């Protein structure tokens, strides 16, 4: 069993994998061999968060134990553990070297009271949904006279030519 696990982890490491994200438990023997080959192992209990992470790094969640194909492997420039606001978090960072850019961002909110934090969360949520709706339907225009102001500026520029 030990030699078989060593072969599996070695094949995963030789495929170029440096981080394994698991949705279930990982045996002590597997962790030992991952440490031996320099592979970081992270456990995510939530299936929703696991799918979100796979989408962000352009990876495919695998149910088999073995080396992934290059199409199944995701990409991330840096994975590190950091303390933010007294909490230890794992950061997956993609820089400009990502081929299609990062499709996920995390906004960290802090407030003195839980009600203020809830208000901040609602405000961010409203703003994100407004931008999402604007990107989906180009027929929407800004309100509060912004369209009229832009039209007047363009007419003035056109009249000056």
CSV table of C-alpha atoms in Angstrom, one decimal:
chain,number,residue,atom,x,y,z
A,1,UNK,CA,0.0,0.0,0.0
A,2,UNK,CA,2.8,2.4,0.8
A,3,UNK,CA,4.7,1.8,-2.4
A,4,UNK,CA,1.5,2.2,-4.4
A,5,UNK,CA,0.7,5.6,-2.7
A,6,UNK,CA,4.3,6.6,-3.3
A,7,UNK,CA,3.9,5.9,-7.0
A,8,UNK,CA,0.6,7.8,-7.2
A,9,UNK,CA,2.0,10.9,-5.5
A,10,UNK,CA,5.2,10.7,-7.5
A,11,UNK,CA,3.3,10.6,-10.7
A,12,UNK,CA,1.2,13.6,-9.6
A,13,UNK,CA,4.3,15.5,-8.7
A,14,UNK,CA,6.0,14.6,-12.0
A,15,UNK,CA,3.0,16.0,-13.9
A,16,UNK,CA,3.9,19.5,-12.4
A,17,UNK,CA,1.4,19.7,-9.6
A,18,UNK,CA,2.5,21.8,-6.7
A,19,UNK,CA,-0.9,22.2,-4.9
A,20,UNK,CA,-3.6,19.7,-4.4
A,21,UNK,CA,-7.0,20.9,-3.2
A,22,UNK,CA,-9.2,18.1,-1.8
A,23,UNK,CA,-12.9,18.0,-1.1
A,24,UNK,CA,-12.5,15.1,1.3
A,25,UNK,CA,-10.2,13.6,3.8
A,26,UNK,CA,-6.5,12.9,3.0
A,27,UNK,CA,-4.7,10.0,4.6
A,28,UNK,CA,-1.6,10.5,6.7
A,29,UNK,CA,0.4,8.4,4.3
A,30,UNK,CA,-0.7,10.5,1.4
A,31,UNK,CA,0.2,13.7,3.3
A,32,UNK,CA,3.6,12.2,4.1
A,33,UNK,CA,4.4,11.6,0.4
A,34,UNK,CA,3.0,15.0,-0.6
A,35,UNK,CA,5.4,16.6,2.0
A,36,UNK,CA,8.2,14.5,0.6
A,37,UNK,CA,7.6,15.7,-3.0
A,38,UNK,CA,6.9,19.3,-2.0
A,39,UNK,CA,3.2,19.4,-2.7
A,40,UNK,CA,0.9,21.6,-0.7
A,41,UNK,CA,-2.4,20.0,0.3
A,42,UNK,CA,-5.5,22.1,1.1
A,43,UNK,CA,-8.9,20.7,2.2
A,44,UNK,CA,-12.1,22.5,1.3
A,45,UNK,CA,-15.2,21.1,2.9
A,46,UNK,CA,-17.7,23.0,0.8
A,47,UNK,CA,-18.5,21.7,-2.7
A,48,UNK,CA,-19.6,25.2,-3.7
A,49,UNK,CA,-16.2,26.7,-2.7
A,50,UNK,CA,-14.4,23.9,-4.4
A,51,UNK,CA,-16.3,24.5,-7.7
A,52,UNK,CA,-15.6,28.3,-7.3
A,53,UNK,CA,-11.9,27.7,-6.8
A,54,UNK,CA,-11.8,25.3,-9.8
A,55,UNK,CA,-13.5,28.0,-11.9
A,56,UNK,CA,-11.1,30.7,-10.8
A,57,UNK,CA,-7.9,28.8,-11.6
A,58,UNK,CA,-9.4,27.1,-14.7
A,59,UNK,CA,-9.1,23.5,-13.2
A,60,UNK,CA,-11.2,20.4,-13.5
A,61,UNK,CA,-12.3,18.7,-10.3
A,62,UNK,CA,-11.2,15.0,-10.5
A,63,UNK,CA,-12.7,12.1,-8.7
A,64,UNK,CA,-9.8,9.7,-9.6
A,65,UNK,CA,-6.5,9.4,-7.8
A,66,UNK,CA,-3.8,9.9,-10.3
A,67,UNK,CA,-1.9,12.5,-12.4
A,68,UNK,CA,-4.1,15.1,-14.1
A,69,UNK,CA,-3.8,15.9,-17.8
A,70,UNK,CA,-2.6,19.4,-18.8
A,71,UNK,CA,-6.1,20.3,-19.7
A,72,UNK,CA,-7.4,19.3,-16.2
A,73,UNK,CA,-4.7,21.2,-14.3
A,74,UNK,CA,-5.4,24.7,-13.2
A,75,UNK,CA,-3.0,27.6,-13.0
A,76,UNK,CA,-2.1,30.0,-10.2
A,77,UNK,CA,1.0,32.1,-9.8
A,78,UNK,CA,1.2,32.0,-6.0
A,79,UNK,CA,-0.5,30.1,-3.2
A,80,UNK,CA,0.3,31.2,0.3
A,81,UNK,CA,-1.1,31.2,3.8
A,82,UNK,CA,-1.4,34.6,5.4
A,83,UNK,CA,-3.0,36.2,8.5
A,84,UNK,CA,-5.6,38.9,7.7
A,85,UNK,CA,-7.4,40.6,10.5
A,86,UNK,CA,-6.6,37.9,13.0
A,87,UNK,CA,-7.7,35.1,10.7
A,88,UNK,CA,-5.5,32.7,8.8
A,89,UNK,CA,-6.5,32.5,5.2
A,90,UNK,CA,-5.1,30.8,2.1
A,91,UNK,CA,-4.5,33.2,-0.8
A,92,UNK,CA,-4.6,32.0,-4.5
A,93,UNK,CA,-3.0,34.9,-6.5
A,94,UNK,CA,-3.0,35.2,-10.3
A,95,UNK,CA,-1.0,38.0,-11.9
A,96,UNK,CA,-0.8,39.2,-15.5
A,97,UNK,CA,0.8,35.9,-16.5
A,98,UNK,CA,-2.6,34.2,-16.3
A,99,UNK,CA,-3.7,33.6,-19.9
A,100,UNK,CA,-7.3,34.8,-19.6
A,101,UNK,CA,-7.0,36.9,-16.4
A,102,UNK,CA,-8.5,36.2,-13.0
A,103,UNK,CA,-12.2,35.6,-13.0
A,104,UNK,CA,-12.5,35.9,-9.2
A,105,UNK,CA,-11.9,38.6,-6.6
A,106,UNK,CA,-12.3,38.6,-2.9
A,107,UNK,CA,-13.3,41.7,-1.1
A,108,UNK,CA,-12.5,41.7,2.6
A,109,UNK,CA,-14.8,43.9,4.7
A,110,UNK,CA,-14.2,44.9,8.3
A,111,UNK,CA,-16.4,47.0,10.6
A,112,UNK,CA,-16.8,47.8,14.2
A,113,UNK,CA,-20.3,46.3,14.6
A,114,UNK,CA,-22.1,43.4,12.9
A,115,UNK,CA,-24.9,45.7,11.7
A,116,UNK,CA,-22.4,48.0,10.0
A,117,UNK,CA,-20.7,45.0,8.4
A,118,UNK,CA,-24.1,43.8,7.1
A,119,UNK,CA,-24.8,47.2,5.6
A,120,UNK,CA,-21.3,47.2,3.9
A,121,UNK,CA,-21.9,43.7,2.6
A,122,UNK,CA,-25.3,44.7,1.1
A,123,UNK,CA,-23.7,47.8,-0.5
A,124,UNK,CA,-21.0,45.8,-2.2
A,125,UNK,CA,-23.5,43.2,-3.3
A,126,UNK,CA,-25.7,45.8,-4.8
A,127,UNK,CA,-22.8,47.4,-6.7
A,128,UNK,CA,-21.6,44.0,-8.0
A,129,UNK,CA,-25.0,43.2,-9.2
A,130,UNK,CA,-25.4,46.6,-10.9
A,131,UNK,CA,-22.2,46.1,-12.8
A,132,UNK,CA,-23.2,42.5,-13.7
A,133,UNK,CA,-26.5,43.8,-15.1
A,134,UNK,CA,-24.8,46.6,-17.1
A,135,UNK,CA,-22.4,44.1,-18.6
A,136,UNK,CA,-25.2,41.7,-19.6
A,137,UNK,CA,-27.5,44.3,-21.3
A,138,UNK,CA,-25.8,47.2,-23.0
A,139,UNK,CA,-29.1,49.1,-23.4
A,140,UNK,CA,-29.1,50.2,-19.8
A,141,UNK,CA,-27.8,53.7,-19.3
A,142,UNK,CA,-26.7,55.6,-16.2
A,143,UNK,CA,-29.3,57.7,-14.4
A,144,UNK,CA,-29.4,61.0,-12.6
A,145,UNK,CA,-28.8,63.0,-15.7
A,146,UNK,CA,-25.5,61.4,-16.6
A,147,UNK,CA,-26.6,60.5,-20.1
A,148,UNK,CA,-27.8,64.0,-20.8
A,149,UNK,CA,-24.6,65.6,-19.5
A,150,UNK,CA,-22.5,63.3,-21.7
A,151,UNK,CA,-24.7,64.2,-24.7
A,152,UNK,CA,-24.4,67.9,-24.1
A,153,UNK,CA,-20.6,67.6,-23.8
A,154,UNK,CA,-20.4,65.7,-27.1
A,155,UNK,CA,-22.7,68.2,-28.9
A,156,UNK,CA,-20.6,71.1,-27.6
A,157,UNK,CA,-17.4,69.3,-28.9
A,158,UNK,CA,-19.1,68.7,-32.3
A,159,UNK,CA,-20.3,72.3,-32.5
A,160,UNK,CA,-16.8,73.5,-31.9
A,161,UNK,CA,-15.4,71.6,-34.9
